[in-house]
């Protein structure tokens, strides 16, 4: 099943692409998602950032409070997924130190 098939998914993608400012983005996310959903997504992108920096699971879990299951899922998506995490993080962050 293609999760992006359908009018609603198309509207979601087009809506995200139409956001022009950080304030608009915050307002859209606040209207679209619950506080918990925003916290969960925020945690996932932070975990991806830390994985990009080659931090180990135990340090990420201790620092972020994410479960090892969440860290594992983000790691799988970051390393073997569609490249979404890497594309976005590469645009907004300096290259990770080697």
mmCIF file of C-alpha atoms in Angstrom:
data_model
loop_
_atom_site.group_PDB
_atom_site.id
_atom_site.type_symbol
_atom_site.label_atom_id
_atom_site.label_comp_id
_atom_site.label_asym_id
_atom_site.label_seq_id
_atom_site.Cartn_x
_atom_site.Cartn_y
_atom_site.Cartn_z
ATOM 1 C CA UNK A 1 0.000 0.000 0.000
ATOM 2 C CA UNK A 2 1.366 3.384 -0.987
ATOM 3 C CA UNK A 3 0.766 5.668 1.976
ATOM 4 C CA UNK A 4 1.023 8.709 -0.302
ATOM 5 C CA UNK A 5 -1.792 7.548 -2.578
ATOM 6 C CA UNK A 6 -4.905 9.635 -2.308
ATOM 7 C CA UNK A 7 -6.137 13.180 -2.114
ATOM 8 C CA UNK A 8 -5.386 13.617 1.585
ATOM 9 C CA UNK A 9 -1.763 12.565 1.227
ATOM 10 C CA UNK A 10 -1.344 14.812 -1.795
ATOM 11 C CA UNK A 11 -2.744 17.739 0.178
ATOM 12 C CA UNK A 12 -0.400 16.988 3.062
ATOM 13 C CA UNK A 13 2.710 16.989 0.857
ATOM 14 C CA UNK A 14 1.619 20.122 -1.011
ATOM 15 C CA UNK A 15 0.820 21.840 2.301
ATOM 16 C CA UNK A 16 4.280 21.121 3.689
ATOM 17 C CA UNK A 17 5.899 22.388 0.497
ATOM 18 C CA UNK A 18 3.843 25.600 0.713
ATOM 19 C CA UNK A 19 5.153 26.550 4.165
ATOM 20 C CA UNK A 20 7.319 29.658 3.880
ATOM 21 C CA UNK A 21 8.379 30.598 7.412
ATOM 22 C CA UNK A 22 9.226 28.944 10.708
ATOM 23 C CA UNK A 23 6.180 30.609 12.265
ATOM 24 C CA UNK A 24 3.921 29.170 9.550
ATOM 25 C CA UNK A 25 5.483 25.761 10.069
ATOM 26 C CA UNK A 26 4.921 25.863 13.832
ATOM 27 C CA UNK A 27 1.305 26.990 13.343
ATOM 28 C CA UNK A 28 0.627 24.277 10.760
ATOM 29 C CA UNK A 29 2.160 21.520 12.894
ATOM 30 C CA UNK A 30 0.275 22.708 15.976
ATOM 31 C CA UNK A 31 -3.008 22.613 14.065
ATOM 32 C CA UNK A 32 -2.240 19.320 12.334
ATOM 33 C CA UNK A 33 -0.824 17.236 15.178
ATOM 34 C CA UNK A 34 -1.318 16.658 18.884
ATOM 35 C CA UNK A 35 1.376 17.793 21.306
ATOM 36 C CA UNK A 36 2.398 14.148 21.749
ATOM 37 C CA UNK A 37 2.731 13.627 17.995
ATOM 38 C CA UNK A 38 4.916 16.740 17.737
ATOM 39 C CA UNK A 39 7.067 15.496 20.640
ATOM 40 C CA UNK A 40 7.393 12.041 19.047
ATOM 41 C CA UNK A 41 8.409 13.466 15.664
ATOM 42 C CA UNK A 42 10.801 15.897 17.351
ATOM 43 C CA UNK A 43 12.404 13.018 19.211
ATOM 44 C CA UNK A 44 12.798 10.991 16.006
ATOM 45 C CA UNK A 45 14.560 13.771 14.089
ATOM 46 C CA UNK A 46 16.837 14.364 17.081
ATOM 47 C CA UNK A 47 17.660 10.643 17.203
ATOM 48 C CA UNK A 48 18.459 10.760 13.459
ATOM 49 C CA UNK A 49 20.765 13.729 14.068
ATOM 50 C CA UNK A 50 22.598 11.858 16.822
ATOM 51 C CA UNK A 51 22.877 8.702 14.700
ATOM 52 C CA UNK A 52 24.299 10.873 11.917
ATOM 53 C CA UNK A 53 26.924 11.999 14.443
ATOM 54 C CA UNK A 54 27.708 8.303 15.104
ATOM 55 C CA UNK A 55 26.501 8.338 18.709
ATOM 56 C CA UNK A 56 25.772 4.943 20.229
ATOM 57 C CA UNK A 57 22.302 3.733 21.212
ATOM 58 C CA UNK A 58 22.980 3.881 24.954
ATOM 59 C CA UNK A 59 24.109 7.522 24.798
ATOM 60 C CA UNK A 60 21.108 8.454 22.645
ATOM 61 C CA UNK A 61 18.678 6.654 24.956
ATOM 62 C CA UNK A 62 20.176 8.326 28.029
ATOM 63 C CA UNK A 63 20.332 11.781 26.484
ATOM 64 C CA UNK A 64 17.058 11.891 24.595
ATOM 65 C CA UNK A 65 14.937 9.437 26.540
ATOM 66 C CA UNK A 66 14.069 7.474 23.410
ATOM 67 C CA UNK A 67 13.475 3.756 23.675
ATOM 68 C CA UNK A 68 15.894 1.409 21.962
ATOM 69 C CA UNK A 69 12.976 0.360 19.734
ATOM 70 C CA UNK A 70 12.542 3.969 18.554
ATOM 71 C CA UNK A 71 16.288 4.386 18.061
ATOM 72 C CA UNK A 72 16.424 1.123 16.109
ATOM 73 C CA UNK A 73 13.527 2.146 13.861
ATOM 74 C CA UNK A 74 15.043 5.564 13.156
ATOM 75 C CA UNK A 75 18.420 3.932 12.510
ATOM 76 C CA UNK A 76 16.852 1.505 10.035
ATOM 77 C CA UNK A 77 15.095 4.360 8.225
ATOM 78 C CA UNK A 78 18.179 6.600 8.316
ATOM 79 C CA UNK A 79 20.505 3.931 6.938
ATOM 80 C CA UNK A 80 18.221 1.842 4.719
ATOM 81 C CA UNK A 81 15.132 3.954 4.097
ATOM 82 C CA UNK A 82 14.311 6.403 1.351
ATOM 83 C CA UNK A 83 16.911 9.002 2.368
ATOM 84 C CA UNK A 84 14.496 11.532 3.803
ATOM 85 C CA UNK A 85 16.262 11.994 7.137
ATOM 86 C CA UNK A 86 19.675 12.398 5.505
ATOM 87 C CA UNK A 87 18.426 14.824 2.847
ATOM 88 C CA UNK A 88 16.822 17.128 5.380
ATOM 89 C CA UNK A 89 19.625 16.940 7.949
ATOM 90 C CA UNK A 90 22.245 17.568 5.250
ATOM 91 C CA UNK A 91 20.397 20.764 4.303
ATOM 92 C CA UNK A 92 19.988 22.177 7.798
ATOM 93 C CA UNK A 93 23.166 21.032 9.606
ATOM 94 C CA UNK A 94 26.872 21.271 8.958
ATOM 95 C CA UNK A 95 28.556 18.021 7.906
ATOM 96 C CA UNK A 96 29.160 15.652 10.834
ATOM 97 C CA UNK A 97 32.713 15.429 12.077
ATOM 98 C CA UNK A 98 34.552 12.377 10.846
#
